[in-house]
Amino acid sequence: MCGIFGCILRTGEAASTIHEGLKKLEYRGYDSVGIATIQGRQLFLKKDRGKIDEVHEIHNLDALPGQLGIGHTRWATHGAAYQENAHPHTDCKNQVAVVHNGIIENFVELKAELEELGHTFRSKTDTEVIPHLIEEKLKEGLSLVEAVRETVKRLDGSYAIAVISVKEPDKLVCARKESPLVLGVAEDSLYIASDIPAFLPKTNKSAIIQDGEIAVLSDEGYEIRKTLDWKLVTREPEVIDWAPEMAEKQGYPHFMLKEIHEQPLRLRNTLRLQDQYLELMTTFLDRAGEVFLVACGTSYHACLAASYMFSKVALLATHPVVASEFVEQHGKSVNIDSTLLVVSQSGETADTLAAVESARLRAATVLGLTNIVGSTLTRVARVYISQQSGPEIGVAATKTFTSQLSVLSQLALRLAKKRGKISHVEIENLEEKLEQIPEIVESVILSQEEKVKRLAKKYRGKPCFFFLGRGISSAVALEGRLKLMEIAYLPSLAYPAGESKHGPISLVESGFPVVFVCPKDGTHKTVIGNIMEMKARGASIIVVVEKGDEEIKSLADDYLEVETGLPEVLSPIPFVVPLQLFAYYMAIERECDPDKPRNLAKSVTVK
Ligand code: M6R
């Protein structure tokens, strides 16, 4: 996730306006920044690694001339946070500048093709193929707009791009596919940005550029066309009546709710991971003598779910370990044959890094899964995968959890293929369902949110909750409980459902709320038995079930539903979503601030 901003002004300098706009987009990424402007027939560009203020202090971003320009605040995906990887990227002759948000999946092939044609690349990014492709098309005599159109036709993946060129210094051309891009329209200026708040101080009139569209901005106004058939699109700007603070959250009252709603988009991104990293990591896992899955908090729950995925799909036994216990529990037995798959959203959690350090000292292999490229974990891991969730502002991990689950399931599937442990039919089914997960999550949010709100009202006064699930769903139960505890301050318990009768059941009395996570997998029948045990003691039963699971619904006081027909190892992704929403609305009912729970920090950097 990155932020892009561009503008054409009639009065004033573009650079300072872009700088201001990028500040409003900094929440989308902040590891490097850059601005390019055009004056006369000359391109001016400044970019560097670091937060906007840091880069501005060194380079004075405002000191670029011209009334037209583009800017970018980066969240590294391909290529670490170095100056040469910062946007804008340019062509060989510095005549075209491009900013991009998204992932170009086929950049390796495109880059090879362009290098063959004599293009020189300066960065390790996927984005840099875009200005070079445009350069090629301009060489053929196409106009800037035509060149952009022909270029985007060749791109696989997701993109929101803004392009300027000295060849047509009065135009700003943008295109969009699966990454956000909005147009801001004022009396004497036009803006393009990843998000409305970026230009809200300048104008409250906005039009959304849709997927598969190209917008051309110039002094004369703007024109939107369909990339494929070049049909003109008539779209009048709408008036936005959000307060600036609301706008940053895209109209949601809290970042947590925005991030829960963002999950379908983020999950789509995690399906576009670079093949070579997945393959490399799978090779290490395949060779490992023993595999530890190491993490804290929510990331640990992802590891726990992953241990079921690896075991069930790839027949690989792994050890999920809470990072703060790793050294005590396994520190002395770890050796050169051990591999740690370390999961950390921030890549900076002190307990997790301590486990990594101790394992490295014993020559173990460390693999990392993180959301922050450039974090300590990415520096110390032999191979790392960036989970592509974009910055998560809410302290409670939501979208980063489901992205982690998606990546881990892809690794399990790949390992299963490599080891020949899975039939073609199963592979196809899992791959097909993985592709459907973003839509499934979307429909869970759409169909269940109102119901969750009602449940939160009904159960708001309960002092304690149980969360139970069997098999892989026990990880979902733990995560549902952690969410409720950390943001609604409700003491709660979570257990594998079978374990509940070995002690915790003594707490249950009339009306005690017990939440069961019950996908229709191999545990279904046994879970019914566990529900009956709780019902017999007067518990209020809330279930998360597959649509049409009438058997379990008939036993429950309340139910939340998820689309049917998911393979067991993928079920945690949609099943956790109603529990995230439940925690959020319980926090609201109990007047707690879900974005800033007391005593917690987004990244826990102390042991
Ligand atoms: O950045 P990490 O994934 O290493 O963080 C680990 C935990 O601190 C984190 O998951 C924490 O439990 C979440 N805030 C829970 O929502």
Coordinates of C-alpha atoms and ligand atoms in Angstrom, one line a residue:
M1 CA 0.0 0.0 0.0
C2 CA 1.4 3.4 -1.0
G3 CA 0.0 6.9 -1.4
I4 CA 0.0 8.7 -4.7
F5 CA -0.9 12.4 -5.3
G6 CA -0.8 14.6 -8.4
C7 CA -2.1 18.0 -9.4
I8 CA -2.4 20.6 -12.1
L9 CA -2.7 24.1 -10.8
R10 CA -3.5 27.4 -12.5
T11 CA -1.8 29.4 -9.7
G12 CA 0.9 28.5 -7.2
E13 CA 3.5 25.8 -7.2
A14 CA 2.6 22.1 -7.5
A15 CA 5.4 20.8 -5.3
S16 CA 4.2 22.3 -2.0
T17 CA 0.6 21.2 -2.7
I18 CA 1.8 17.6 -3.5
H19 CA 3.9 17.7 -0.3
E20 CA 0.8 18.7 1.7
G21 CA -1.3 16.0 0.0
L22 CA 1.3 13.3 0.7
K23 CA 1.3 14.2 4.4
K24 CA -2.3 13.2 4.4
L25 CA -1.5 9.9 2.8
E26 CA 1.4 9.1 5.0
Y27 CA -0.7 6.5 6.9
R28 CA -0.6 4.5 3.6
G29 CA 3.2 4.1 3.8
Y30 CA 6.1 6.1 5.1
D31 CA 9.4 4.5 4.2
S32 CA 10.3 6.8 1.3
V33 CA 8.9 9.7 -0.6
G34 CA 9.4 11.6 -3.9
I35 CA 7.9 14.3 -6.0
A36 CA 8.4 15.1 -9.7
T37 CA 7.2 18.3 -11.4
I38 CA 7.4 19.7 -14.9
Q39 CA 8.2 23.3 -15.9
G40 CA 8.7 24.3 -19.5
R41 CA 10.0 21.1 -21.1
Q42 CA 12.0 20.0 -18.1
L43 CA 11.4 17.3 -15.5
F44 CA 12.4 18.0 -11.9
L45 CA 12.6 15.2 -9.3
K46 CA 13.5 14.7 -5.7
K47 CA 13.2 11.5 -3.8
D48 CA 14.7 9.6 -0.9
R49 CA 14.2 7.0 1.7
G50 CA 12.7 8.1 5.0
K51 CA 9.5 9.7 6.3
I52 CA 8.2 12.8 4.5
D53 CA 9.4 15.3 7.1
E54 CA 12.9 13.7 7.2
V55 CA 13.2 13.8 3.4
H56 CA 11.9 17.3 3.3
E57 CA 14.4 18.5 5.8
I58 CA 17.3 17.2 3.7
H59 CA 16.0 18.0 0.2
N60 CA 13.3 20.7 0.6
L61 CA 10.6 19.0 -1.5
D62 CA 8.8 22.3 -2.0
A63 CA 11.6 23.7 -4.0
L64 CA 10.6 22.1 -7.3
P65 CA 9.3 24.4 -9.9
G66 CA 6.1 24.0 -12.0
Q67 CA 2.4 23.9 -11.7
L68 CA 2.0 20.2 -12.6
G69 CA 3.4 17.3 -10.8
I70 CA 3.1 13.9 -9.1
G71 CA 4.2 12.5 -5.7
H72 CA 4.4 9.3 -3.8
T73 CA 4.8 8.0 -0.3
R74 CA 6.0 4.5 -0.3
W75 CA 5.3 1.3 1.5
A76 CA 8.0 -1.1 0.3
T77 CA 6.8 -4.2 -1.4
H78 CA 9.3 -5.0 -4.2
G79 CA 12.7 -3.6 -3.3
A80 CA 13.8 -2.3 0.1
A81 CA 13.4 1.3 1.2
Y82 CA 16.4 2.8 -0.6
Q83 CA 16.6 6.1 -2.5
E84 CA 16.7 4.4 -5.9
N85 CA 13.6 2.4 -5.1
A86 CA 11.6 5.5 -4.1
H87 CA 9.0 6.8 -6.6
P88 CA 8.6 8.6 -9.0
H89 CA 10.4 6.3 -11.4
T90 CA 11.6 7.6 -14.7
D91 CA 12.5 6.2 -18.2
C92 CA 16.0 6.0 -19.6
K93 CA 16.0 9.7 -20.7
N94 CA 14.2 11.1 -17.7
Q95 CA 11.4 12.3 -19.9
V96 CA 8.6 10.3 -18.2
A97 CA 7.9 10.1 -14.5
V98 CA 5.5 7.6 -12.9
V99 CA 4.1 7.0 -9.4
H100 CA 2.4 3.7 -8.7
N101 CA 0.4 2.0 -6.0
G102 CA -0.1 -1.7 -6.4
I103 CA 1.8 -4.8 -7.6
I104 CA 2.9 -5.5 -11.2
E105 CA 2.9 -9.3 -11.2
N106 CA 4.6 -9.8 -14.6
F107 CA 7.4 -7.2 -14.1
V108 CA 10.2 -9.9 -14.2
E109 CA 9.2 -10.8 -17.8
L110 CA 8.6 -7.2 -18.8
K111 CA 11.9 -6.1 -17.4
A112 CA 13.8 -8.8 -19.2
E113 CA 12.1 -7.8 -22.4
L114 CA 12.9 -4.1 -21.9
E115 CA 16.5 -4.8 -21.0
E116 CA 16.8 -6.8 -24.2
L117 CA 15.7 -3.6 -26.0
G118 CA 18.5 -1.7 -24.3
H119 CA 16.7 -0.1 -21.3
T120 CA 18.6 0.5 -18.2
F121 CA 17.0 0.0 -14.8
R122 CA 18.0 1.8 -11.7
S123 CA 15.8 0.2 -9.1
K124 CA 14.6 -3.1 -7.8
T125 CA 11.0 -2.2 -8.1
D126 CA 8.2 -3.7 -10.2
T127 CA 7.1 -0.1 -11.0
E128 CA 10.1 0.9 -13.0
V129 CA 8.9 -1.2 -16.0
I130 CA 6.1 1.3 -16.4
P131 CA 8.1 4.4 -17.5
H132 CA 10.2 2.3 -19.7
L133 CA 7.2 0.7 -21.4
I134 CA 5.8 4.2 -21.9
E135 CA 9.1 5.3 -23.3
E136 CA 9.0 2.5 -25.9
K137 CA 5.5 3.5 -27.0
L138 CA 6.4 7.2 -27.2
K139 CA 9.3 6.2 -29.4
E140 CA 6.8 4.6 -31.8
G141 CA 5.2 8.0 -32.1
L142 CA 2.1 7.5 -29.9
S143 CA 0.8 10.3 -27.8
L144 CA 1.3 10.2 -24.0
V145 CA -2.3 9.0 -23.4
E146 CA -2.0 6.3 -26.1
A147 CA 1.4 5.2 -24.7
V148 CA -0.1 4.9 -21.2
R149 CA -3.1 3.0 -22.6
E150 CA -0.9 0.6 -24.5
T151 CA 1.3 0.2 -21.4
V152 CA -1.4 -0.7 -18.9
K153 CA -2.8 -3.3 -21.3
R154 CA 0.5 -5.2 -20.8
L155 CA 0.4 -5.0 -17.0
D156 CA -0.8 -7.9 -14.9
G157 CA -1.6 -7.2 -11.3
S158 CA -2.9 -4.2 -9.6
Y159 CA -2.1 -0.5 -10.2
A160 CA -3.1 3.1 -9.7
I161 CA -0.6 5.1 -11.6
A162 CA -0.1 8.8 -12.4
V163 CA 2.2 9.7 -15.3
I164 CA 3.7 13.0 -16.5
S165 CA 6.1 13.6 -19.4
V166 CA 8.0 16.5 -20.9
K167 CA 6.7 15.3 -24.2
E168 CA 3.3 16.7 -23.3
P169 CA 4.0 18.9 -20.3
D170 CA 0.5 20.1 -19.8
K171 CA -1.0 16.6 -19.1
L172 CA -1.3 14.2 -16.2
V173 CA -2.4 10.8 -17.2
C174 CA -3.7 8.2 -14.6
A175 CA -5.0 4.7 -14.8
R176 CA -6.5 2.3 -12.3
K177 CA -6.9 -1.4 -11.8
E178 CA -7.7 -2.7 -8.3
S179 CA -5.9 0.1 -6.4
P180 CA -7.7 3.2 -5.3
L181 CA -7.6 6.4 -7.3
V182 CA -9.8 9.5 -6.8
L183 CA -10.1 12.7 -8.7
G184 CA -10.5 16.0 -7.0
V185 CA -12.1 18.9 -8.9
A186 CA -11.7 22.5 -7.9
E187 CA -12.4 25.8 -9.8
D188 CA -8.9 26.3 -11.0
S189 CA -7.1 23.1 -10.2
L190 CA -7.4 19.3 -10.5
Y191 CA -6.0 16.6 -8.2
I192 CA -5.5 12.9 -8.3
A193 CA -4.9 10.9 -5.1
S194 CA -5.1 7.4 -3.5
D195 CA -7.6 8.8 -1.1
I196 CA -10.0 11.8 -0.7
P197 CA -8.5 13.3 2.5
A198 CA -5.3 14.1 0.5
F199 CA -7.1 16.9 -1.5
L200 CA -10.0 17.6 0.9
P201 CA -8.4 20.9 2.1
K202 CA -8.4 22.1 -1.5
T203 CA -11.7 20.8 -2.8
N204 CA -14.7 18.7 -1.6
K205 CA -15.7 17.7 -5.1
S206 CA -14.5 14.3 -6.1
A207 CA -15.1 11.6 -8.7
I208 CA -13.8 8.0 -8.3
I209 CA -11.8 6.5 -11.1
Q210 CA -13.0 3.0 -11.6
D211 CA -11.1 -0.2 -12.5
G212 CA -10.2 -0.3 -16.1
E213 CA -10.3 3.4 -16.6
I214 CA -7.8 6.1 -17.7
A215 CA -8.2 9.7 -16.7
V216 CA -6.5 12.6 -18.5
L217 CA -6.1 15.8 -16.6
S218 CA -5.1 19.0 -18.3
D219 CA -5.7 22.8 -18.1
E220 CA -8.9 22.2 -20.0
G221 CA -10.4 19.9 -17.4
Y222 CA -10.5 16.1 -17.2
E223 CA -11.7 13.2 -19.4
I224 CA -12.2 9.6 -18.3
R225 CA -12.2 6.7 -20.7
K226 CA -12.5 3.0 -20.6
T227 CA -9.0 1.5 -21.2
L228 CA -10.2 -1.3 -23.4
D229 CA -12.7 0.2 -25.9
W230 CA -11.8 3.9 -25.3
K231 CA -15.4 4.8 -24.6
L232 CA -15.9 8.2 -23.0
V233 CA -17.2 8.0 -19.4
T234 CA -19.4 10.8 -18.1
R235 CA -18.9 11.2 -14.4
E236 CA -19.7 14.3 -12.6
P237 CA -17.9 15.0 -9.3
E238 CA -19.8 14.5 -6.1
V239 CA -19.7 16.7 -3.0
I240 CA -17.9 15.0 -0.1
D241 CA -19.2 16.1 3.3
W242 CA -16.7 14.3 5.5
A243 CA -14.8 16.2 8.2
P244 CA -11.1 15.8 7.6
E245 CA -10.5 13.4 10.5
M246 CA -13.4 11.2 9.2
A247 CA -11.9 11.3 5.7
E248 CA -8.6 9.8 6.9
K249 CA -10.6 6.8 8.0
Q250 CA -12.5 6.9 4.7
G251 CA -15.7 7.6 6.4
Y252 CA -15.4 4.9 9.0
P253 CA -15.5 6.0 12.7
H254 CA -12.4 4.0 13.6
F255 CA -9.3 2.6 11.8
M256 CA -10.2 -0.8 13.2
L257 CA -13.5 -0.9 11.4
K258 CA -11.9 0.5 8.2
E259 CA -9.2 -2.2 8.4
I260 CA -11.8 -5.0 8.9
H261 CA -13.6 -3.7 5.8
E262 CA -10.3 -3.5 3.9
Q263 CA -9.7 -7.3 4.2
P264 CA -11.1 -8.3 0.8
L265 CA -8.8 -5.9 -0.9
R266 CA -5.8 -6.9 1.2
L267 CA -6.5 -10.6 0.6
R268 CA -6.5 -10.0 -3.1
N269 CA -3.0 -8.6 -2.7
T270 CA -1.7 -11.6 -0.8
L271 CA -2.7 -13.7 -3.7
R272 CA -0.2 -11.8 -5.8
L273 CA 3.0 -12.7 -3.9
Q274 CA 6.1 -13.1 -5.9
D275 CA 6.5 -16.7 -6.9
Q276 CA 10.2 -16.8 -6.3
Y277 CA 10.0 -16.0 -2.6
L278 CA 7.2 -18.4 -2.0
E279 CA 9.2 -21.0 -3.8
L280 CA 12.4 -20.3 -1.9
M281 CA 10.7 -20.4 1.4
T282 CA 9.0 -23.7 0.5
T283 CA 12.3 -25.2 -0.4
F284 CA 13.7 -24.2 3.0
L285 CA 10.7 -25.7 4.7
D286 CA 11.0 -28.9 2.7
R287 CA 14.7 -29.3 3.7
A288 CA 14.2 -28.5 7.4
G289 CA 14.9 -31.2 10.0
E290 CA 12.3 -29.5 12.3
V291 CA 10.1 -26.5 11.8
F292 CA 9.1 -24.0 14.6
L293 CA 6.4 -21.4 13.9
V294 CA 7.3 -18.5 16.2
A295 CA 5.3 -15.4 17.0
C296 CA 3.4 -13.4 19.6
G297 CA -0.3 -12.5 20.0
T298 CA -2.4 -12.5 16.9
S299 CA 0.6 -13.6 14.8
Y300 CA 1.0 -16.6 17.1
H301 CA -2.7 -17.5 16.4
A302 CA -1.8 -17.4 12.7
C303 CA 1.1 -19.8 13.5
L304 CA -1.2 -22.1 15.4
A305 CA -3.7 -22.2 12.5
A306 CA -0.7 -22.7 10.1
S307 CA 0.4 -25.8 12.1
Y308 CA -2.9 -27.4 11.2
M309 CA -2.5 -26.3 7.6
F310 CA 1.0 -27.8 7.2
S311 CA 0.0 -31.0 9.0
K312 CA -3.2 -31.5 7.0
V313 CA -2.2 -30.4 3.6
A314 CA 1.6 -31.0 3.4
L315 CA 1.8 -33.7 6.1
L316 CA 4.5 -31.7 7.8
A317 CA 4.6 -31.6 11.6
T318 CA 5.5 -28.2 13.0
H319 CA 5.9 -26.7 16.4
P320 CA 3.9 -23.4 17.0
V321 CA 5.6 -21.6 19.8
V322 CA 4.9 -18.3 21.6
A323 CA 8.0 -16.3 21.0
S324 CA 8.6 -15.3 24.6
E325 CA 8.8 -18.9 25.6
F326 CA 10.9 -20.1 22.7
V327 CA 14.3 -19.7 24.3
E328 CA 13.3 -21.4 27.5
Q329 CA 11.4 -24.2 25.8
H330 CA 13.6 -24.9 22.8
G331 CA 16.7 -22.7 23.0
K332 CA 19.1 -25.5 23.8
S333 CA 17.8 -28.1 21.3
V334 CA 17.7 -25.8 18.3
N335 CA 20.5 -26.6 15.8
I336 CA 21.6 -26.3 12.2
D337 CA 18.8 -28.5 11.1
S338 CA 16.1 -26.4 12.7
T339 CA 14.1 -23.9 10.8
L340 CA 12.1 -21.1 12.3
L341 CA 9.2 -19.6 10.3
V342 CA 8.8 -16.3 12.2
V343 CA 5.6 -14.3 11.8
S344 CA 5.4 -10.7 12.9
Q345 CA 3.3 -8.0 11.5
S346 CA 5.7 -5.3 12.6
G347 CA 8.8 -7.3 12.3
E348 CA 10.0 -5.5 15.4
T349 CA 8.4 -7.4 18.3
A350 CA 11.2 -7.8 21.0
D351 CA 10.1 -11.2 22.1
T352 CA 10.0 -12.5 18.6
L353 CA 13.4 -11.0 17.7
A354 CA 14.9 -12.5 20.9
A355 CA 13.8 -15.9 19.7
V356 CA 15.3 -15.2 16.3
E357 CA 18.6 -14.1 17.7
S358 CA 19.0 -17.2 19.9
A359 CA 18.1 -19.5 17.0
R360 CA 20.6 -17.7 14.7
L361 CA 23.4 -18.1 17.2
R362 CA 22.7 -21.9 17.0
A363 CA 22.9 -21.8 13.2
A364 CA 19.2 -22.4 12.6
T365 CA 17.6 -21.0 9.5
V366 CA 15.2 -18.1 10.0
L367 CA 12.4 -17.4 7.6
G368 CA 10.2 -14.3 8.0
L369 CA 6.7 -13.3 7.3
T370 CA 6.0 -9.6 8.0
N371 CA 4.1 -6.6 6.9
I372 CA 7.0 -4.2 7.2
V373 CA 9.7 -4.4 4.6
G374 CA 12.8 -2.9 6.1
S375 CA 11.9 -4.1 9.6
T376 CA 14.5 -5.9 11.7
L377 CA 12.9 -9.3 10.8
T378 CA 13.5 -8.6 7.1
R379 CA 17.1 -7.9 7.8
V380 CA 17.8 -11.0 9.9
A381 CA 15.7 -13.5 8.0
R382 CA 17.3 -15.7 5.4
V383 CA 14.2 -15.2 3.2
Y384 CA 11.2 -13.1 4.0
I385 CA 7.8 -12.6 2.5
S386 CA 6.0 -9.3 2.7
Q387 CA 2.4 -10.0 3.5
Q388 CA 1.0 -7.0 1.6
S389 CA -1.6 -5.8 4.1
G390 CA -0.7 -2.2 4.0
P391 CA -0.1 -0.1 7.2
E392 CA -2.4 -1.2 10.1
I393 CA -3.2 1.7 12.3
G394 CA -5.6 0.1 14.8
V395 CA -3.7 -1.5 17.6
A396 CA -5.9 -4.6 17.2
A397 CA -4.5 -6.8 14.4
T398 CA -7.3 -7.6 11.9
K399 CA -6.4 -7.4 8.2
T400 CA -2.9 -8.4 9.0
F401 CA -4.1 -11.6 10.6
T402 CA -6.2 -12.7 7.6
S403 CA -3.3 -11.8 5.3
Q404 CA -0.9 -13.9 7.3
L405 CA -3.4 -16.8 7.2
S406 CA -3.6 -16.5 3.4
V407 CA 0.2 -16.5 2.9
L408 CA 0.7 -19.4 5.3
S409 CA -2.0 -21.5 3.5
Q410 CA -0.3 -20.7 0.2
L411 CA 3.0 -22.0 1.7
A412 CA 1.3 -25.2 3.0
L413 CA -0.2 -25.8 -0.4
R414 CA 3.1 -25.2 -2.2
L415 CA 4.9 -27.5 0.1
A416 CA 2.2 -30.2 -0.4
K417 CA 2.7 -30.0 -4.1
K418 CA 6.5 -30.1 -3.8
R419 CA 6.3 -33.2 -1.6
G420 CA 3.7 -34.9 -3.8
K421 CA 1.4 -35.2 -0.7
I422 CA -1.7 -33.9 -2.3
S423 CA -3.8 -35.0 -5.3
H424 CA -4.4 -32.8 -8.3
V425 CA -8.1 -32.6 -7.5
E426 CA -7.3 -31.3 -4.0
I427 CA -4.7 -28.8 -5.3
E428 CA -7.2 -27.4 -7.8
N429 CA -9.9 -27.2 -5.2
L430 CA -7.7 -25.4 -2.7
E431 CA -6.3 -23.0 -5.4
E432 CA -9.8 -22.2 -6.6
K433 CA -11.1 -21.6 -3.1
L434 CA -8.1 -19.4 -2.2
E435 CA -9.0 -17.2 -5.2
Q436 CA -12.6 -16.9 -3.9
I437 CA -11.6 -16.0 -0.3
P438 CA -11.6 -12.2 -0.9
E439 CA -15.2 -12.4 -2.2
I440 CA -16.3 -14.7 0.6
V441 CA -14.9 -12.3 3.2
E442 CA -16.6 -9.4 1.5
S443 CA -19.9 -11.2 1.7
V444 CA -19.4 -12.1 5.3
I445 CA -18.9 -8.5 6.2
L446 CA -21.9 -7.3 4.1
S447 CA -24.3 -9.9 5.4
Q448 CA -23.3 -10.2 9.1
E449 CA -22.3 -6.7 10.2
E450 CA -25.9 -5.5 11.1
K451 CA -26.5 -8.8 12.9
V452 CA -23.3 -8.5 14.9
K453 CA -24.3 -5.0 16.0
R454 CA -27.6 -6.4 17.4
L455 CA -25.7 -9.2 19.2
A456 CA -23.3 -6.7 20.7
K457 CA -26.3 -4.8 22.1
K458 CA -27.8 -8.0 23.5
Y459 CA -24.6 -9.3 25.1
R460 CA -23.0 -6.0 26.2
G461 CA -23.7 -6.5 29.9
K462 CA -22.1 -10.0 30.1
P463 CA -19.0 -10.0 32.3
C464 CA -17.2 -12.9 30.7
F465 CA -17.2 -15.0 27.5
F466 CA -16.0 -18.4 26.4
F467 CA -14.7 -19.0 22.9
L468 CA -14.4 -22.6 21.8
G469 CA -13.5 -24.4 18.6
R470 CA -12.0 -27.7 17.6
G471 CA -9.1 -28.4 15.3
I472 CA -8.0 -25.4 13.2
S473 CA -10.9 -23.5 14.6
S474 CA -9.4 -23.5 18.1
A475 CA -6.9 -20.9 16.7
V476 CA -9.9 -18.8 15.5
A477 CA -11.5 -19.1 19.0
L478 CA -8.3 -17.8 20.5
E479 CA -8.1 -14.9 18.1
G480 CA -11.8 -14.0 18.7
R481 CA -11.2 -14.0 22.4
L482 CA -8.0 -11.9 22.2
K483 CA -9.8 -9.3 20.1
L484 CA -12.7 -9.0 22.6
M485 CA -10.4 -8.9 25.6
E486 CA -8.0 -6.3 24.2
I487 CA -10.4 -3.8 22.9
A488 CA -13.6 -4.3 24.9
Y489 CA -11.8 -5.1 28.2
L490 CA -13.9 -8.3 28.7
P491 CA -12.1 -11.1 30.6
S492 CA -12.7 -14.1 28.3
L493 CA -11.4 -17.6 27.9
A494 CA -10.7 -19.6 24.8
Y495 CA -10.0 -23.3 24.6
P496 CA -10.0 -26.2 22.2
A497 CA -13.6 -27.2 22.7
G498 CA -12.7 -30.7 23.8
E499 CA -10.6 -29.2 26.6
S500 CA -13.4 -27.2 28.0
K501 CA -14.8 -30.1 30.0
H502 CA -11.4 -30.5 31.8
G503 CA -11.9 -27.6 34.0
P504 CA -13.3 -24.4 32.5
I505 CA -16.8 -25.8 32.3
S506 CA -17.2 -25.2 36.0
L507 CA -17.6 -21.5 35.3
V508 CA -20.7 -22.1 33.2
E509 CA -24.1 -21.3 34.6
S510 CA -27.4 -20.0 33.3
G511 CA -26.9 -17.4 30.6
F512 CA -23.1 -17.7 30.4
P513 CA -22.2 -16.8 26.8
V514 CA -20.2 -19.4 24.9
V515 CA -19.1 -18.6 21.4
F516 CA -18.5 -21.7 19.2
V517 CA -16.6 -21.6 15.9
C518 CA -18.0 -24.4 13.9
P519 CA -17.2 -24.8 10.2
K520 CA -18.6 -28.0 8.6
D521 CA -15.3 -29.9 8.8
G522 CA -14.2 -33.2 10.4
T523 CA -14.9 -31.7 13.8
H524 CA -18.5 -30.9 13.2
K525 CA -20.1 -33.9 15.0
T526 CA -17.9 -33.6 18.0
V527 CA -18.5 -29.9 18.3
I528 CA -22.2 -30.6 18.5
G529 CA -21.5 -32.8 21.5
N530 CA -19.5 -29.9 23.1
I531 CA -22.4 -27.5 22.4
M532 CA -24.8 -29.9 24.1
E533 CA -22.6 -30.1 27.2
M534 CA -22.7 -26.3 27.5
K535 CA -26.4 -26.1 26.8
A536 CA -27.1 -28.6 29.5
R537 CA -25.6 -26.2 32.0
G538 CA -27.7 -23.3 30.8
A539 CA -25.1 -21.5 28.6
S540 CA -26.2 -19.0 26.0
I541 CA -24.8 -20.4 22.8
I542 CA -23.6 -18.1 20.0
V543 CA -22.3 -20.0 17.0
V544 CA -20.4 -19.0 13.8
V545 CA -21.5 -21.6 11.3
E546 CA -21.7 -22.2 7.6
K547 CA -24.8 -21.0 5.8
G548 CA -27.4 -23.8 5.9
D549 CA -26.0 -25.6 8.9
E550 CA -29.5 -26.0 10.4
E551 CA -28.4 -28.7 12.8
I552 CA -26.1 -26.4 14.7
K553 CA -28.3 -23.3 14.2
S554 CA -31.2 -25.1 15.9
L555 CA -29.0 -25.6 19.0
A556 CA -27.9 -22.0 19.3
D557 CA -29.4 -18.9 20.8
D558 CA -27.7 -16.8 18.2
Y559 CA -25.8 -17.5 15.0
L560 CA -23.5 -15.7 12.6
E561 CA -23.0 -17.2 9.1
V562 CA -20.2 -17.7 6.7
E563 CA -20.4 -18.9 3.1
T564 CA -20.5 -22.7 2.7
G565 CA -18.1 -25.1 1.1
L566 CA -14.7 -23.9 2.2
P567 CA -11.8 -26.4 2.7
E568 CA -11.0 -26.9 6.3
V569 CA -7.6 -25.2 6.1
L570 CA -9.0 -22.0 4.7
S571 CA -12.0 -21.7 7.0
P572 CA -10.1 -19.5 9.6
I573 CA -10.0 -16.6 7.2
P574 CA -13.7 -15.9 6.8
F575 CA -14.6 -17.4 10.2
V576 CA -12.6 -14.9 12.2
V577 CA -14.3 -11.9 10.5
P578 CA -17.6 -12.0 12.5
L579 CA -15.5 -12.3 15.7
Q580 CA -13.5 -9.2 14.7
L581 CA -16.7 -7.4 14.1
F582 CA -18.2 -8.7 17.4
A583 CA -15.2 -7.4 19.3
Y584 CA -15.4 -4.0 17.6
Y585 CA -19.1 -3.5 18.3
M586 CA -18.8 -4.7 21.9
A587 CA -16.1 -2.1 22.4
I588 CA -18.4 0.5 20.9
E589 CA -21.3 -0.6 23.2
R590 CA -19.0 -0.5 26.2
E591 CA -17.7 2.9 25.2
C592 CA -14.1 1.8 24.7
D593 CA -11.9 3.3 22.0
P594 CA -11.1 0.3 19.7
D595 CA -8.2 2.0 18.0
K596 CA -6.3 2.9 21.2
P597 CA -6.8 0.2 23.8
R598 CA -5.3 1.0 27.2
N599 CA -1.8 -0.3 28.1
L600 CA -1.2 -1.6 24.6
A601 CA 1.1 -0.5 21.7
K602 CA 1.0 -1.5 18.1
S603 CA 4.5 -2.8 18.2
V604 CA 5.8 -4.2 21.5
T605 CA 9.5 -3.6 21.5
V606 CA 10.2 -4.5 25.1
K607 CA 10.7 -8.0 26.4
Ligands
M6R1 O1 3.9 -7.2 15.2 P1 3.7 -8.5 15.7 O2 2.8 -9.4 14.8 O3 4.9 -9.2 16.0 O4 2.9 -8.3 17.0 C1 2.5 -9.4 17.9 C2 1.5 -8.9 18.9 O5 2.0 -7.9 19.7 C3 0.2 -8.5 18.2 O6 -0.3 -9.5 17.3 C4 -0.9 -8.2 19.2 O7 -1.2 -9.3 19.9 C5 -2.1 -7.5 18.5 N1 -2.2 -6.2 18.8 C6 -3.4 -8.2 18.8 O8 -4.4 -7.5 18.2

